[in-house]
Amino acid sequence: GFSHAVVAKGVQHIAYIAGQGGENKTGHLEGDFAAQVRQAYKNLMTAIKATGATPQQVTKLTTYVVDYEQSKLAVMTQELKAVFGDHLPAQTLVPVSRLALDGMLFEVDAVAVLAE
């Protein structure tokens, strides 16, 4: 689930959230794909809240998936809906051969429009 286009009117402040991976509080990657996706979205929400934004103010997501296959889409959609509910930001999925850390399987970045 995603929106193909989102319009932001009268934008004065935009937050660009860097890619968030599946590292837990101690910096270790969670074990499997689903756990990394879940943790990455938790990390994303922490970063979004730090900017003063809410999930409903997120307009764009980019996800990066190592060794993407169609079965991973269901896991990603479940976690996306758990965080964003019915608000579906524009989203691009980019299959990649690897990410920054050994064993990293998923990363998500975001753009949010902040309230004045």
Coordinates of N, CA and C in Angstrom, one line a residue:
G1 N 0.8 -1.2 0.0 CA 0.0 0.0 0.0 C 0.8 1.2 0.0
F2 N 0.5 2.2 -0.9 CA 1.2 3.4 -1.0 C 0.4 4.4 -1.8
S3 N 0.7 5.7 -1.8 CA 0.1 6.7 -2.7 C 1.1 7.0 -3.8
H4 N 0.6 7.2 -5.0 CA 1.5 7.5 -6.1 C 2.0 8.9 -6.1
A5 N 1.2 9.8 -5.5 CA 1.6 11.2 -5.5 C 1.0 11.9 -4.2
V6 N 1.7 12.8 -3.6 CA 1.3 13.5 -2.4 C 1.6 15.0 -2.7
V7 N 0.7 15.9 -2.5 CA 0.9 17.3 -2.7 C 1.1 18.0 -1.3
A8 N 2.1 18.8 -1.1 CA 2.3 19.5 0.1 C 2.2 21.0 -0.3
K9 N 1.2 21.7 0.3 CA 0.9 23.1 0.0 C 1.5 24.0 1.1
G10 N 2.0 25.1 0.7 CA 2.5 26.1 1.6 C 3.6 25.6 2.5
V11 N 4.5 24.8 2.0 CA 5.5 24.2 2.8 C 6.6 25.2 3.2
Q12 N 6.9 25.3 4.5 CA 7.9 26.1 5.0 C 9.1 25.3 5.6
H13 N 8.8 24.2 6.2 CA 9.8 23.4 6.8 C 9.6 21.9 6.4
I14 N 10.7 21.3 5.9 CA 10.7 19.9 5.5 C 11.8 19.2 6.3
A15 N 11.4 18.0 6.8 CA 12.4 17.2 7.5 C 12.8 16.1 6.6
Y16 N 14.1 15.9 6.4 CA 14.6 14.8 5.6 C 15.3 13.8 6.6
I17 N 14.7 12.6 6.7 CA 15.2 11.6 7.7 C 16.1 10.6 7.0
A18 N 17.3 10.5 7.4 CA 18.3 9.6 6.8 C 17.8 8.1 7.0
G19 N 18.4 7.3 6.2 CA 18.0 5.9 6.2 C 18.1 5.2 7.5
Q20 N 17.1 4.5 8.0 CA 17.1 3.8 9.2 C 17.0 2.3 9.0
G21 N 17.9 1.6 9.7 CA 18.0 0.2 9.5 C 17.5 -0.5 10.7
G22 N 17.8 -1.8 10.7 CA 17.2 -2.7 11.8 C 18.1 -2.9 13.0
E23 N 18.9 -1.9 13.3 CA 19.8 -1.9 14.5 C 18.9 -1.6 15.7
N24 N 19.2 -2.4 16.8 CA 18.5 -2.2 18.0 C 19.2 -1.1 18.9
K25 N 18.8 -0.9 20.1 CA 19.4 0.2 20.9 C 20.9 0.0 21.2
T26 N 21.3 -1.3 21.1 CA 22.7 -1.5 21.4 C 23.6 -1.5 20.1
G27 N 22.9 -1.2 19.0 CA 23.6 -1.1 17.7 C 23.7 -2.4 17.0
H28 N 23.2 -3.5 17.5 CA 23.2 -4.8 16.8 C 22.0 -5.0 15.9
L29 N 22.2 -5.6 14.7 CA 21.1 -5.8 13.8 C 20.3 -6.9 14.3
E30 N 19.0 -6.8 14.1 CA 18.0 -7.8 14.5 C 18.3 -9.0 13.5
G31 N 17.8 -10.2 13.8 CA 18.2 -11.4 13.1 C 17.7 -11.5 11.7
D32 N 16.4 -11.6 11.5 CA 15.8 -11.9 10.2 C 15.2 -10.6 9.5
F33 N 14.7 -10.8 8.3 CA 14.2 -9.7 7.5 C 13.0 -9.0 8.3
A34 N 12.0 -9.8 8.7 CA 10.9 -9.2 9.4 C 11.3 -8.4 10.6
A35 N 12.2 -8.9 11.4 CA 12.6 -8.3 12.6 C 13.4 -7.0 12.3
Q36 N 14.1 -7.0 11.2 CA 14.8 -5.8 10.8 C 13.9 -4.7 10.3
V37 N 12.9 -5.1 9.5 CA 11.9 -4.2 9.0 C 11.2 -3.5 10.2
R38 N 10.7 -4.3 11.2 CA 10.0 -3.8 12.4 C 10.9 -2.8 13.1
Q39 N 12.2 -3.2 13.3 CA 13.1 -2.3 14.1 C 13.4 -1.1 13.3
A40 N 13.5 -1.2 12.0 CA 13.8 0.0 11.2 C 12.7 1.0 11.3
Y41 N 11.4 0.5 11.3 CA 10.3 1.4 11.4 C 10.2 2.0 12.8
K42 N 10.6 1.3 13.8 CA 10.7 1.9 15.2 C 11.7 3.0 15.2
N43 N 12.9 2.7 14.6 CA 13.9 3.7 14.5 C 13.5 5.0 13.7
L44 N 12.7 4.7 12.6 CA 12.2 5.8 11.8 C 11.3 6.7 12.6
M45 N 10.4 6.1 13.4 CA 9.4 6.8 14.2 C 10.2 7.6 15.3
T46 N 11.2 7.1 15.8 CA 12.0 7.9 16.8 C 12.6 9.1 16.1
A47 N 13.1 9.0 14.9 CA 13.7 10.1 14.2 C 12.6 11.1 13.8
I48 N 11.5 10.6 13.3 CA 10.4 11.5 12.9 C 9.9 12.3 14.1
K49 N 9.7 11.7 15.2 CA 9.3 12.4 16.4 C 10.3 13.4 16.9
A50 N 11.6 13.1 16.7 CA 12.6 14.0 17.1 C 12.6 15.4 16.3
T51 N 12.0 15.3 15.1 CA 11.9 16.5 14.3 C 10.6 17.3 14.7
G52 N 9.8 16.7 15.5 CA 8.5 17.4 15.9 C 7.4 16.9 15.0
A53 N 7.6 16.0 14.1 CA 6.6 15.6 13.1 C 5.8 14.4 13.7
T54 N 4.7 14.0 13.0 CA 4.0 12.8 13.3 C 4.0 12.0 12.0
P55 N 3.6 10.7 12.1 CA 3.6 9.8 11.0 C 2.7 10.4 9.8
Q56 N 1.7 11.1 10.2 CA 0.8 11.7 9.2 C 1.4 12.8 8.4
Q57 N 2.5 13.3 8.9 CA 3.2 14.4 8.2 C 4.3 13.9 7.2
V58 N 4.5 12.6 7.2 CA 5.4 12.0 6.3 C 4.8 11.9 4.9
T59 N 5.5 12.5 3.9 CA 5.0 12.5 2.6 C 5.7 11.5 1.6
K60 N 6.9 11.1 2.0 CA 7.7 10.2 1.0 C 8.6 9.3 1.8
L61 N 8.5 8.0 1.4 CA 9.4 7.0 1.9 C 10.2 6.4 0.8
T62 N 11.5 6.0 1.1 CA 12.2 5.2 0.1 C 12.7 4.0 0.9
T63 N 12.4 2.8 0.4 CA 12.9 1.6 1.1 C 13.9 0.9 0.2
Y64 N 14.9 0.3 0.9 CA 16.0 -0.4 0.2 C 16.0 -1.8 0.8
V65 N 15.9 -2.8 -0.1 CA 15.7 -4.2 0.3 C 16.8 -5.0 -0.4
V66 N 17.6 -5.7 0.4 CA 18.6 -6.6 -0.1 C 17.9 -7.9 -0.6
D67 N 18.4 -8.4 -1.8 CA 17.8 -9.6 -2.4 C 16.3 -9.6 -2.4
Y68 N 15.7 -8.5 -2.9 CA 14.3 -8.4 -2.9 C 13.6 -9.6 -3.7
E69 N 12.5 -10.0 -3.1 CA 11.6 -11.0 -3.8 C 10.2 -10.6 -3.3
Q70 N 9.2 -11.0 -4.1 CA 7.8 -10.6 -3.9 C 7.3 -10.9 -2.5
S71 N 7.8 -12.0 -1.9 CA 7.3 -12.4 -0.6 C 7.6 -11.4 0.5
K72 N 8.7 -10.6 0.3 CA 9.1 -9.6 1.3 C 8.1 -8.4 1.3
L73 N 7.3 -8.2 0.3 CA 6.4 -7.1 0.2 C 5.3 -7.2 1.3
A74 N 4.8 -8.4 1.6 CA 3.8 -8.6 2.6 C 4.3 -8.2 4.0
V75 N 5.5 -8.5 4.3 CA 6.2 -8.2 5.6 C 6.3 -6.6 5.7
M76 N 6.8 -6.0 4.6 CA 6.9 -4.6 4.6 C 5.6 -3.8 4.7
T77 N 4.6 -4.3 4.0 CA 3.3 -3.7 4.0 C 2.7 -3.8 5.4
Q78 N 2.8 -4.9 6.1 CA 2.3 -5.1 7.4 C 2.9 -4.1 8.4
E79 N 4.2 -3.9 8.3 CA 4.9 -3.0 9.2 C 4.6 -1.5 8.9
L80 N 4.5 -1.3 7.6 CA 4.1 0.1 7.2 C 2.8 0.5 7.7
K81 N 1.8 -0.4 7.6 CA 0.4 -0.1 8.1 C 0.4 0.0 9.6
A82 N 1.2 -0.8 10.3 CA 1.3 -0.7 11.8 C 1.7 0.7 12.2
V83 N 2.6 1.3 11.5 CA 3.1 2.6 11.8 C 2.2 3.7 11.3
F84 N 1.8 3.6 10.0 CA 1.2 4.7 9.4 C -0.4 4.6 9.3
G85 N -0.9 3.4 9.6 CA -2.3 3.2 9.5 C -2.9 3.5 8.1
D86 N -3.9 4.3 8.0 CA -4.5 4.6 6.7 C -3.7 5.6 5.9
H87 N -2.8 6.3 6.5 CA -2.0 7.4 5.9 C -0.9 6.6 5.1
L88 N -1.0 6.7 3.8 CA 0.0 6.0 2.9 C 0.9 7.0 2.2
P89 N 2.1 7.3 2.7 CA 3.0 8.2 2.0 C 3.4 7.7 0.6
A90 N 3.8 8.6 -0.3 CA 4.4 8.1 -1.6 C 5.6 7.3 -1.2
Q91 N 5.8 6.2 -2.0 CA 6.9 5.3 -1.6 C 7.5 4.7 -2.8
T92 N 8.9 4.6 -2.7 CA 9.7 3.9 -3.7 C 10.4 2.8 -3.1
L93 N 10.4 1.6 -3.7 CA 11.2 0.4 -3.2 C 12.3 0.2 -4.2
V94 N 13.5 0.2 -3.6 CA 14.7 0.0 -4.4 C 15.4 -1.3 -4.0
P95 N 15.4 -2.3 -4.9 CA 16.2 -3.5 -4.6 C 17.7 -3.3 -4.7
V96 N 18.5 -3.8 -3.7 CA 19.9 -3.5 -3.7 C 20.6 -4.8 -3.4
S97 N 21.9 -4.9 -3.8 CA 22.7 -6.1 -3.5 C 23.2 -6.1 -2.1
R98 N 23.4 -4.9 -1.5 CA 23.8 -4.9 -0.1 C 23.6 -3.4 0.5
L99 N 23.7 -3.3 1.8 CA 23.5 -2.0 2.4 C 24.8 -1.8 3.3
A100 N 24.8 -0.7 4.0 CA 26.0 -0.2 4.7 C 26.7 -1.2 5.6
L101 N 25.9 -2.0 6.4 CA 26.4 -2.9 7.3 C 26.3 -4.3 6.9
D102 N 27.3 -5.2 7.2 CA 27.2 -6.6 6.9 C 25.9 -7.1 7.6
G103 N 25.1 -7.9 6.9 CA 23.9 -8.5 7.4 C 22.7 -7.6 7.4
M104 N 22.8 -6.3 7.0 CA 21.7 -5.4 7.0 C 20.9 -5.8 5.8
L105 N 19.5 -5.9 6.0 CA 18.6 -6.4 4.9 C 17.6 -5.4 4.5
F106 N 17.4 -4.3 5.3 CA 16.4 -3.3 5.0 C 16.8 -2.0 5.5
E107 N 16.4 -0.9 4.8 CA 16.6 0.4 5.2 C 15.5 1.3 4.7
V108 N 15.1 2.3 5.5 CA 14.0 3.2 5.0 C 14.4 4.6 5.4
D109 N 14.2 5.5 4.4 CA 14.3 7.0 4.7 C 13.0 7.7 4.5
A110 N 12.9 8.9 4.9 CA 11.6 9.6 4.9 C 11.8 11.1 4.7
V111 N 10.7 11.7 4.1 CA 10.6 13.2 4.1 C 9.3 13.5 4.8
A112 N 9.3 14.5 5.6 CA 8.1 14.9 6.4 C 7.9 16.4 6.2
V113 N 6.7 16.8 6.1 CA 6.4 18.3 6.0 C 5.9 18.7 7.4
L114 N 6.7 19.6 8.0 CA 6.4 20.0 9.4 C 5.4 21.1 9.5
A115 N 4.6 21.1 10.6 CA 3.6 22.2 10.8 C 4.4 23.5 11.0
E116 N 3.7 24.6 10.7 CA 4.3 25.9 10.9 C 4.4 26.2 12.4

